[in-house]
Short mmCIF file of C-alpha atoms in Angstrom, two decimals:
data_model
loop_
_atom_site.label_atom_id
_atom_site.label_comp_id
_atom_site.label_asym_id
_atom_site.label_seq_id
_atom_site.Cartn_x
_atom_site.Cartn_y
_atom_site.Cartn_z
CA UNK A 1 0.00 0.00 0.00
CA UNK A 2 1.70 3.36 -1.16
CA UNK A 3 1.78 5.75 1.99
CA UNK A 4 0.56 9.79 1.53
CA UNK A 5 3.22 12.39 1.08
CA UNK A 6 2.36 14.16 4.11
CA UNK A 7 2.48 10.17 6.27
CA UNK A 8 6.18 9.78 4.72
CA UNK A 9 6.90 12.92 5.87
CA UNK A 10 5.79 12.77 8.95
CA UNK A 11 7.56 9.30 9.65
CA UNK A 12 11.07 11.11 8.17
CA UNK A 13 11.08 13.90 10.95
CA UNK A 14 10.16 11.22 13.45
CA UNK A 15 13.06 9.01 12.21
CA UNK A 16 15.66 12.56 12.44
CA UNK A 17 14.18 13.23 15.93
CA UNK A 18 15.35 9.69 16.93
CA UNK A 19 18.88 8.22 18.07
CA UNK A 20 20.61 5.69 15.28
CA UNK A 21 19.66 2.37 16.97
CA UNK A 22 15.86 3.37 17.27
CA UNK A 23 16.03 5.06 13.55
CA UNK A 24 16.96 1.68 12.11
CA UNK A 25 14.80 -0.25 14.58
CA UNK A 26 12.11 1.79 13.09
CA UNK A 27 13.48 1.19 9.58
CA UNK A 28 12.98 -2.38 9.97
CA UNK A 29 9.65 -2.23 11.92
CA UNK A 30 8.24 -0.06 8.79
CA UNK A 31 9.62 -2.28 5.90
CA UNK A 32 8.45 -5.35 8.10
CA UNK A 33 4.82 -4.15 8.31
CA UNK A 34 4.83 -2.58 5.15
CA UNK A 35 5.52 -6.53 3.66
CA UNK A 36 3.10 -7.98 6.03
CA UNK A 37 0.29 -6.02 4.92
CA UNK A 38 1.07 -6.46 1.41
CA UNK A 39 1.33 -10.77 2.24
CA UNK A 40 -1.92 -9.88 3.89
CA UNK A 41 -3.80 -7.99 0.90
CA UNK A 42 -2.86 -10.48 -1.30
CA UNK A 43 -4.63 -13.30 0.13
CA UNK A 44 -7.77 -11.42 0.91
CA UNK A 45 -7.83 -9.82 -2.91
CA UNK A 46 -7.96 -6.52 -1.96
CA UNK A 47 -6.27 -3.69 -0.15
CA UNK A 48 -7.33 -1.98 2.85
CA UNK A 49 -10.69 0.00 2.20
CA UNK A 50 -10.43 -1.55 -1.15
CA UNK A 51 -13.63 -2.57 -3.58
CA UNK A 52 -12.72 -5.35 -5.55
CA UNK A 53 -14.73 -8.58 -6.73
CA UNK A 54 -11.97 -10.78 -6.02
CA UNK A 55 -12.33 -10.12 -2.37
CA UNK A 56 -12.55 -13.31 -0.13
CA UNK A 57 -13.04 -12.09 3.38
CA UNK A 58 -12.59 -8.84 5.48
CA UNK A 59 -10.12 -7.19 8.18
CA UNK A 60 -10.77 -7.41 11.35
CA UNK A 61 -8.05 -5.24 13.28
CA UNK A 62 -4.79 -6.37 14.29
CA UNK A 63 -2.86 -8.50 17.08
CA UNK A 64 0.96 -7.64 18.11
CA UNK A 65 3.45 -9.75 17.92
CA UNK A 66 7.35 -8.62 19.54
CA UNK A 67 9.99 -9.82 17.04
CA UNK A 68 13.49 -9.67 18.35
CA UNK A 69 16.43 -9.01 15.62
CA UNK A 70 20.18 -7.71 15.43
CA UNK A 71 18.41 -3.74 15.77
CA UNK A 72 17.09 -4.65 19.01
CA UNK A 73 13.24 -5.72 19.45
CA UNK A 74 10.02 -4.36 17.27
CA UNK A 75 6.44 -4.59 17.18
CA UNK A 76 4.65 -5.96 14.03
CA UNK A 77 1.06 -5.94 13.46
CA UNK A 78 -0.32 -8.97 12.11
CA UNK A 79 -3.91 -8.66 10.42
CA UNK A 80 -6.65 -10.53 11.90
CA UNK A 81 -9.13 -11.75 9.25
CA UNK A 82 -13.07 -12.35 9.64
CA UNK A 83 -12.85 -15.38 7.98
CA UNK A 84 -9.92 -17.52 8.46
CA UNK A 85 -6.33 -17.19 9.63
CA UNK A 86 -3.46 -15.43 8.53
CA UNK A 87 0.42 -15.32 9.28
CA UNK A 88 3.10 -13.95 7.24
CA UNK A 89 5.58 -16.07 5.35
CA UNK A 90 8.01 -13.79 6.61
CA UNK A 91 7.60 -15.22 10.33
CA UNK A 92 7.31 -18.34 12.12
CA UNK A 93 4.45 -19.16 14.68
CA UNK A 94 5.79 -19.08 18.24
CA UNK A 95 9.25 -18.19 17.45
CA UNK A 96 10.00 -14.62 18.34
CA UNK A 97 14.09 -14.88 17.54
CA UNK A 98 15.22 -14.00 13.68
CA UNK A 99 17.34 -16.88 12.45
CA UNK A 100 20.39 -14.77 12.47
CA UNK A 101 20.02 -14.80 16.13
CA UNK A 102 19.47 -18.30 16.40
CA UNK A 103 22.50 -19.31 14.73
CA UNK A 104 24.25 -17.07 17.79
CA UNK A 105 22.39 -18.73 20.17
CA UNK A 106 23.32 -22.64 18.57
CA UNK A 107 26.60 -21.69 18.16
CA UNK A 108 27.07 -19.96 21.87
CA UNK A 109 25.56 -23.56 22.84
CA UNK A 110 28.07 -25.65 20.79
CA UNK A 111 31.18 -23.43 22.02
CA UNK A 112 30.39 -24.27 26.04
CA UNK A 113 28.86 -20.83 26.75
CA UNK A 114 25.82 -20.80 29.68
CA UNK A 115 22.37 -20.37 28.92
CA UNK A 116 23.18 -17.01 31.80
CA UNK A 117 25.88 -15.92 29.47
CA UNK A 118 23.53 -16.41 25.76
CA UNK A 119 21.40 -14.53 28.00
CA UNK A 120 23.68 -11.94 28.25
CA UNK A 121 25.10 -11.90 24.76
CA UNK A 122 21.25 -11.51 23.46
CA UNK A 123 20.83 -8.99 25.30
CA UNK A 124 23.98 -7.07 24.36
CA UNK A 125 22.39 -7.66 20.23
CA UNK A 126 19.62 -5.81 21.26
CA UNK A 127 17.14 -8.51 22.76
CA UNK A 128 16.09 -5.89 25.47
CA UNK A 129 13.30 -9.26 26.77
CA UNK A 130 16.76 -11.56 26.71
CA UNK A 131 15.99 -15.06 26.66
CA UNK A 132 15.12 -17.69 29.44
CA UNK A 133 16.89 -21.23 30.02
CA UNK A 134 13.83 -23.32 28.42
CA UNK A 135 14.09 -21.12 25.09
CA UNK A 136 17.57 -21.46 24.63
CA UNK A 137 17.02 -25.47 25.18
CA UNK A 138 13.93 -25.30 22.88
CA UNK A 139 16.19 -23.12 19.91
CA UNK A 140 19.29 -25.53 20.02
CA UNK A 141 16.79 -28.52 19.71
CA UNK A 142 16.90 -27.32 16.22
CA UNK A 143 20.28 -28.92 16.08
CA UNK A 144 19.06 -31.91 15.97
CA UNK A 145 18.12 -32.70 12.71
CA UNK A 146 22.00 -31.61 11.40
CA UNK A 147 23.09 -34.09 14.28
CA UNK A 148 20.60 -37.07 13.40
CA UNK A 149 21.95 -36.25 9.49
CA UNK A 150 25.61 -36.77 10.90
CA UNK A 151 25.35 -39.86 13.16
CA UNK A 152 23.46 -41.94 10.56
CA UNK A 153 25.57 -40.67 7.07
CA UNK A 154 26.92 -43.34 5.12
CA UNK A 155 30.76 -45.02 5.34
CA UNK A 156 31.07 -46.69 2.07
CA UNK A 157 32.75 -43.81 0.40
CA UNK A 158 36.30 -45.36 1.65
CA UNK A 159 37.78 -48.39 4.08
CA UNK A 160 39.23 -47.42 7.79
CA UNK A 161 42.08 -49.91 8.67
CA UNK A 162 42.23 -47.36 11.79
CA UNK A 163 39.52 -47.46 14.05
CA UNK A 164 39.93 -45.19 17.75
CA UNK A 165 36.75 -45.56 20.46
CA UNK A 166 36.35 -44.15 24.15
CA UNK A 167 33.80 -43.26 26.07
CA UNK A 168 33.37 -40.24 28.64
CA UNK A 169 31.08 -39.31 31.02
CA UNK A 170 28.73 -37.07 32.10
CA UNK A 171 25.61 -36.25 34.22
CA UNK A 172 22.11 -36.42 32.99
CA UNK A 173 19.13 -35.70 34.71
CA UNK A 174 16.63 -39.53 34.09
CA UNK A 175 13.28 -38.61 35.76
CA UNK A 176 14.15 -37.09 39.39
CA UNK A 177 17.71 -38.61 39.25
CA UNK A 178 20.78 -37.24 38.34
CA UNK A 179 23.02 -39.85 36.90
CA UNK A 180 26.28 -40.59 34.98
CA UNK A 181 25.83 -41.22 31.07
CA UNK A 182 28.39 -42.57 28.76
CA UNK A 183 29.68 -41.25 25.51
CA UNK A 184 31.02 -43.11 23.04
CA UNK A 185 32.96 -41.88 20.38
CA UNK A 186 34.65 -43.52 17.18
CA UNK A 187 36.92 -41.59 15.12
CA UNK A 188 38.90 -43.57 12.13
CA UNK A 189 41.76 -43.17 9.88
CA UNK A 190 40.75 -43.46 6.29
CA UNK A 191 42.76 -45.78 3.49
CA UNK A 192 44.00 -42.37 2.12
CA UNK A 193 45.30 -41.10 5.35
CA UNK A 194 42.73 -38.97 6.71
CA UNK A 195 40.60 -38.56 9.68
CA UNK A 196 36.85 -38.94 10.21
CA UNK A 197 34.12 -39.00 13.11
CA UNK A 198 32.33 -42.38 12.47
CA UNK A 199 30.04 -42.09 15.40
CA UNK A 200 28.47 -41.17 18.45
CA UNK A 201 25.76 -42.87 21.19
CA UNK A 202 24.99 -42.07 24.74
CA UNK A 203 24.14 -45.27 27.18
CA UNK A 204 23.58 -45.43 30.78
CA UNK A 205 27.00 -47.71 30.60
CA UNK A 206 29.90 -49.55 28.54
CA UNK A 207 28.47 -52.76 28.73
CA UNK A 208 29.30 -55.40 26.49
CA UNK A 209 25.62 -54.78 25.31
CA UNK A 210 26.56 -51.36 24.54
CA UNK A 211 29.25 -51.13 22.64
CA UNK A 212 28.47 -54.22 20.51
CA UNK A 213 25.06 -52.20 19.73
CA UNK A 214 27.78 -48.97 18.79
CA UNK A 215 29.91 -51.06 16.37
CA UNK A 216 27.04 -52.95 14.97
CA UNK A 217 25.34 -49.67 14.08
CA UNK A 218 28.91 -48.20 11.99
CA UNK A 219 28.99 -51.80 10.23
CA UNK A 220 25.15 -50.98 9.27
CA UNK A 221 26.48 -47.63 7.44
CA UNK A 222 29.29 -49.41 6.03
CA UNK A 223 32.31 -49.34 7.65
CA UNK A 224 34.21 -51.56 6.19
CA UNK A 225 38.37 -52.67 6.00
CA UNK A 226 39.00 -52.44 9.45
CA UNK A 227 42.38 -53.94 10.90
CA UNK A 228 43.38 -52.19 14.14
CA UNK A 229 40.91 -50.86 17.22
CA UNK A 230 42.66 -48.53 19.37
CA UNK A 231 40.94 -48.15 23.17
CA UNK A 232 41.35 -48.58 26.61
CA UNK A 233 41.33 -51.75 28.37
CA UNK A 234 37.58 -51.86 28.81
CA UNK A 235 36.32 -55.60 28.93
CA UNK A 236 33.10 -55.10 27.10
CA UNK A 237 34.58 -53.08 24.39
CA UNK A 238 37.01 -55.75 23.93
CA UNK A 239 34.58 -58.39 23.97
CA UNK A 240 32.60 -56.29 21.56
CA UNK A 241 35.65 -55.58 19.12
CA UNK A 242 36.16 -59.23 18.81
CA UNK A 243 32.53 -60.35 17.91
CA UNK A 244 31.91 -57.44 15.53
CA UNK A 245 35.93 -57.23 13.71
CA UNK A 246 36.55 -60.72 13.55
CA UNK A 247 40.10 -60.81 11.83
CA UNK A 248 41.22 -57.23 13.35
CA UNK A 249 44.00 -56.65 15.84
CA UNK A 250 42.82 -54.86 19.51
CA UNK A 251 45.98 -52.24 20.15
CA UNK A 252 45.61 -51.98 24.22
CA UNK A 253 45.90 -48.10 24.66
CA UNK A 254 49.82 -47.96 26.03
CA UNK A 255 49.28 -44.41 28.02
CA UNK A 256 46.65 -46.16 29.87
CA UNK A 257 48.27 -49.51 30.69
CA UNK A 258 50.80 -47.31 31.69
CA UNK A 259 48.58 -46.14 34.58
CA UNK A 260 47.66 -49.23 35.58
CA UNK A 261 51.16 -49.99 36.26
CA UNK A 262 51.94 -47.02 38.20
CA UNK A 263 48.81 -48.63 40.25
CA UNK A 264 50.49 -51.41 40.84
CA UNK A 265 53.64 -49.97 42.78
CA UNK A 266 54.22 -47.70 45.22
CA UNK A 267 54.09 -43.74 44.04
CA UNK A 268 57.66 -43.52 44.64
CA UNK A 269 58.20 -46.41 42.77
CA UNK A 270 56.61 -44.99 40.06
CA UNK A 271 59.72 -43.03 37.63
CA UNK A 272 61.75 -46.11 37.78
CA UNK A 273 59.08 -48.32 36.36
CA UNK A 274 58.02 -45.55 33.52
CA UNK A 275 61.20 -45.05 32.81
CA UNK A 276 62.03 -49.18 32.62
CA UNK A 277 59.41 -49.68 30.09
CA UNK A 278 59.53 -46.16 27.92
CA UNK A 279 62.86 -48.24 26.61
CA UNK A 280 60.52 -50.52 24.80
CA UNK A 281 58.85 -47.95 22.87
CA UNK A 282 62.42 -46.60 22.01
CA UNK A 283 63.00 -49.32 19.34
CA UNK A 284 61.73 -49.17 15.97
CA UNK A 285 62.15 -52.87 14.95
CA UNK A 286 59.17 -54.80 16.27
CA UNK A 287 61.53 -58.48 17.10
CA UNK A 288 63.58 -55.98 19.17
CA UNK A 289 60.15 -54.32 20.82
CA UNK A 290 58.99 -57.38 21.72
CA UNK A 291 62.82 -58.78 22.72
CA UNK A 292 63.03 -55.52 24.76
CA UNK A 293 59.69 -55.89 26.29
CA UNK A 294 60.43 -59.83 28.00
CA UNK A 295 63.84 -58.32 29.64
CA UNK A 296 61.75 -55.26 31.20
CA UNK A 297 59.34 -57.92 32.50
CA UNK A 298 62.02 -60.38 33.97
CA UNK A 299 63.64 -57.45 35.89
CA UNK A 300 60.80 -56.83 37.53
CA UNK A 301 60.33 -60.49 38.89
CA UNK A 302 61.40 -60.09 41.83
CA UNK A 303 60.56 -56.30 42.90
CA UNK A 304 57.33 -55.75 41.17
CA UNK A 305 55.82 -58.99 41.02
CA UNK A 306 52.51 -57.67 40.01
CA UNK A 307 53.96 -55.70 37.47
CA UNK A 308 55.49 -58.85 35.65
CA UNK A 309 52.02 -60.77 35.90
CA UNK A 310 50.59 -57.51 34.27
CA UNK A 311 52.99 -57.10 31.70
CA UNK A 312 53.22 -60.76 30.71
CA UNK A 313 49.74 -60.70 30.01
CA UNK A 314 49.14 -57.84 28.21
CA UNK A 315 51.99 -57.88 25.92
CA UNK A 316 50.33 -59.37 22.75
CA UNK A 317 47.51 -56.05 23.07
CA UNK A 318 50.16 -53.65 23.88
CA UNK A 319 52.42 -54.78 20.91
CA UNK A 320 49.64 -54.90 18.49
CA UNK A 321 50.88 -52.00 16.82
CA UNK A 322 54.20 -53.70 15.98
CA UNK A 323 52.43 -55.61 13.03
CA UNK A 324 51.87 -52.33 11.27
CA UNK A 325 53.93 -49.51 9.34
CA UNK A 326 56.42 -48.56 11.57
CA UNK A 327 56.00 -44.98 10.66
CA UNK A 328 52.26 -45.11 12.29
CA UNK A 329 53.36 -46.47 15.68
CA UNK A 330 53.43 -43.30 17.45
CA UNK A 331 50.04 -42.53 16.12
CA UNK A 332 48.23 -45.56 16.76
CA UNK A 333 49.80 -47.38 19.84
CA UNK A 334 47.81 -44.57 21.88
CA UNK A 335 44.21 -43.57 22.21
CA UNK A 336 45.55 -40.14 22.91
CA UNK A 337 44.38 -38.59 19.63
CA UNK A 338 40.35 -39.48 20.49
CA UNK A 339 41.60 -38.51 24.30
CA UNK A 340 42.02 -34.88 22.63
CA UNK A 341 38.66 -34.81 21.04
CA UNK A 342 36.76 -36.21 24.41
CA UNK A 343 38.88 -33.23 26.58
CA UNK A 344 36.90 -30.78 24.34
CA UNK A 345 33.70 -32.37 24.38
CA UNK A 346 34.19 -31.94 28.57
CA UNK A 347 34.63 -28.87 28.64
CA UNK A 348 31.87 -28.05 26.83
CA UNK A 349 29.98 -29.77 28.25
CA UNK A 350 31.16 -28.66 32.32
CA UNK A 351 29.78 -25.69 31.69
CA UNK A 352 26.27 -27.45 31.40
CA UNK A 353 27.16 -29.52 34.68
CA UNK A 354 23.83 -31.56 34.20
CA UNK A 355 22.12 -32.36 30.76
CA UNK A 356 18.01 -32.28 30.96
CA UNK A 357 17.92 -35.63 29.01
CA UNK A 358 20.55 -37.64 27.55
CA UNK A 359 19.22 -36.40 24.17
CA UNK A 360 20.47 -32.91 25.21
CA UNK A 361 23.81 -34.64 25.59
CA UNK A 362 24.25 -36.35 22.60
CA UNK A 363 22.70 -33.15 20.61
CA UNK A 364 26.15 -30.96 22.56
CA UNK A 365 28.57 -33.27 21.80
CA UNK A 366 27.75 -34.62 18.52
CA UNK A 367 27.87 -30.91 17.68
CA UNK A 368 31.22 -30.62 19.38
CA UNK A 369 32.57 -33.63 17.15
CA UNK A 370 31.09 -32.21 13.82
CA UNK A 371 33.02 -28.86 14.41
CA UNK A 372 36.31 -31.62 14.84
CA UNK A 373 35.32 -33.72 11.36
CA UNK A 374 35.11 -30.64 9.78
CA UNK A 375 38.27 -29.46 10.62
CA UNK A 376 39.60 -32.47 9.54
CA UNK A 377 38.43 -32.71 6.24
CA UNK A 378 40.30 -29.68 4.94
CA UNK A 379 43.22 -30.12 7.43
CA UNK A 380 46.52 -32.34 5.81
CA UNK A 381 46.38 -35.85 6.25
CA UNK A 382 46.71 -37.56 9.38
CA UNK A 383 49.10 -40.54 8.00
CA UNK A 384 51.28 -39.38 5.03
CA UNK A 385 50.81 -40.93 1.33
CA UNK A 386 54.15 -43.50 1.67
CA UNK A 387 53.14 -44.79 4.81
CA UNK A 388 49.34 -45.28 3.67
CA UNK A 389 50.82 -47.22 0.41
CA UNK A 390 52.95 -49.34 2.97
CA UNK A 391 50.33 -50.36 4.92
CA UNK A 392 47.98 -51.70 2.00
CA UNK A 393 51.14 -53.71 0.94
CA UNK A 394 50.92 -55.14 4.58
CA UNK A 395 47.23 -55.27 4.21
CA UNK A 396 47.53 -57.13 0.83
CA UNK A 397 50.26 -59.97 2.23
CA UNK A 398 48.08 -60.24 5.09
CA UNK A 399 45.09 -61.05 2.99
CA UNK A 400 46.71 -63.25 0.46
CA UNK A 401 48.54 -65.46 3.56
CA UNK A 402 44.67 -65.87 5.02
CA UNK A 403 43.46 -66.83 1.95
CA UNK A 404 46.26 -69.39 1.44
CA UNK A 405 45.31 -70.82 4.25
CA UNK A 406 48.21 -70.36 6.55
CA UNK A 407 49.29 -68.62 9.30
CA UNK A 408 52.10 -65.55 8.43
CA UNK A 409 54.88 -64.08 11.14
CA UNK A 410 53.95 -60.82 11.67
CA UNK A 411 57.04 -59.09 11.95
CA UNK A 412 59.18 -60.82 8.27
CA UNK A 413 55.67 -59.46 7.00
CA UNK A 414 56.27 -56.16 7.95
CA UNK A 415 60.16 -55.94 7.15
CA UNK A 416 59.10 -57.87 3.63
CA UNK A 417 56.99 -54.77 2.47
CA UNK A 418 58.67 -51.85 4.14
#
């Protein structure tokens, strides 16, 4: 509808009379209502006061409706028909944030900040009303439909002969309990070198259940070519890694095991072991890692007896890494490089303290883990080119000894195709 001279007018010397955040509030507020009424004219078939045949029903006054954007908060009037409804295409029903302000609020969320502080940092964009706990909840629900897309995207594009998984913890509020969820995470080293999130799931636990459900769920989207899981000593994800990889190696995190040693001896006692068995990982042939590894263990026969029992067993999972490219060792003999990605997801999340639901959880730190995969994907490659082509050479001998028939020593494998 084309305004008089003398109504432009007066709304210019209105506009000069105000301060520069209400002129371009204002600004906004007209250009708003001035498309709203136009939406609204052309569904009834006629402007206001307006005789036309076409005509379907009639105004019947307005209703407000407080719209908060970038220029701080305005007031739109939407028409109110006789006959019917109407809303503008321009808005959304019960949503009184623009979507450039929800994608600050989401992202706020993602990066750890409090719903106090998004309160705060709407306010300071001009949200005089700021926002309440419940609406920041209800905006960054709209995550999940970018999170549901991630978790269940297909894995046939490539093979991961690298597979990482951990789990970390956090509490969630189930009915009136507050409890302790898990995490699970599984990040994997591609064919070609790089790295990917495969997954994420929240459980009450790491049950055997559990994680065989996780793994199962990746195989469903096609993961495929796996040779080496890299975790923590966790029986059910052991368990689980042997009923859903059959034919892949379990690489016992060595950090970790490393722990379990120091709980084992007295603190004091502590440096000397460390020190004993960082001498293993100082060799770079794996017949004189494993050589090194039995005369650690027999010198601590007699003053760390449960250190010998300890090591003794746990040598084949500790070792596993031996039987690959001896330029990956560093990077896959440790579950430090998922360890990294869980810190973040903590601290994030610590800022929360306690989820509503675990849903609320997974939403944060599947959101946390997309910013990660993203990063990846246009960061250089995790495992260089040479290496990669060295390990499918391994890969390849492996696979042609199995289907032979035969059994193959691990280590004249590796020194064949290095």
């Amino acid at each position: 509808m084309t305004q008089s001279h003398s109504g432009a007018h007066a709304q210019l010397d209105a506009l000069l009379a105000a301060d520069p955040q209400a002129m371009f509030a204002e600004l906004v507020r007209a250009g708003l209502q001035a498309l709203i009424e136009a939406e609204a004219a052309a569904k009834i078939g006629a402007d206001r006061y307006e005789r036309t045949e076409g005509r379907t029903t009639h105004r019947n006054g307005h209703r407000p409706k407080t719209i908060s954007t970038p220029v701080g908060d305005i007031e739109a009037q939407i028409p109110k028909l006789r006959a019917g409804s109407f809303f503008p295409a321009l808005l959304e029903r019960r949503r009184r944030i623009d979507r450039a302000l929800y994608a600050v609020i989401m992202q706020a969320y993602v990066h750890g900040v409090s719903t106090r502080a998004v309160d705060d940092l709407v306010r300071a964009l001009g949200v005089d009303t700021g926002i309440s706990k419940s609406e920041v909840s209800r905006i960054c629900a709209d995550l999940d439909a970018e999170v549901e897309q991630f978790r269940t995207r297909t894995l046939t594009h490539t093979e991961f002969p690298y597979v990482f998984a951990d789990a970390t913890f956090c509490k969630v509020r189930i009915g009136a309990h507050v409890v302790s969820h898990a995490l699970v995470v599984a990040t994997g080293v591609s064919i070609d070198g790089t790295r990917e999130v495969l997954g994420t799931a929240v459980g009450d636990s790491e049950s055997f259940e559990f994680w065989s459900e996780f793994l199962r769920s990746l195989k469903a989207r096609g993961l495929t070519g796996v040779h080496l899981v890299i975790s923590d000593a966790h029986a059910g994800l052991k368990a689980a890694v042997a009923q859903q990889f059959v034919g892949a190696s379990w690489q016992r995190c060595r950090v970790h095991f490393m722990r379990n040693l120091h709980g084992a001896v007295a603190s004091k006692h502590a440096p000397a072991v460390t020190a004993a068995v960082k001498t293993i990982f100082a060799h770079t042939d794996p017949g004189d890692v494993a050589e090194q590894w039995d005369q650690v263990t027999a010198t601590f026969a007699d003053s760390f007896p449960k250190v010998t029992a300890m090591m003794r067993e746990a040598k084949t999972d500790v070792l596993a890494f031996t039987a690959f490219p001896q330029g990956h060792w560093q990077k896959i003999w440790s579950n430090n490089p998922i360890e990294r990605l869980n810190k973040e997801i903590k601290r994030r999340a610590d800022v929360v303290e306690i989820f509503p639901n675990p849903a609320a959880f997974l939403r944060l730190a599947t959101s946390v883990v997309i910013d990660q995969h993203d990063e990846w994907q246009v960061s250089r490659r995790y495992l260089s080119e040479t290496s990669m082509a060295q390990l499918r050479r391994v890969i390849a001998a492996k696979q042609h000894a199995l289907d032979a028939g035969g059994d193959y020593d691990q280590q004249r494998l590796v020194d064949h195709c290095a």
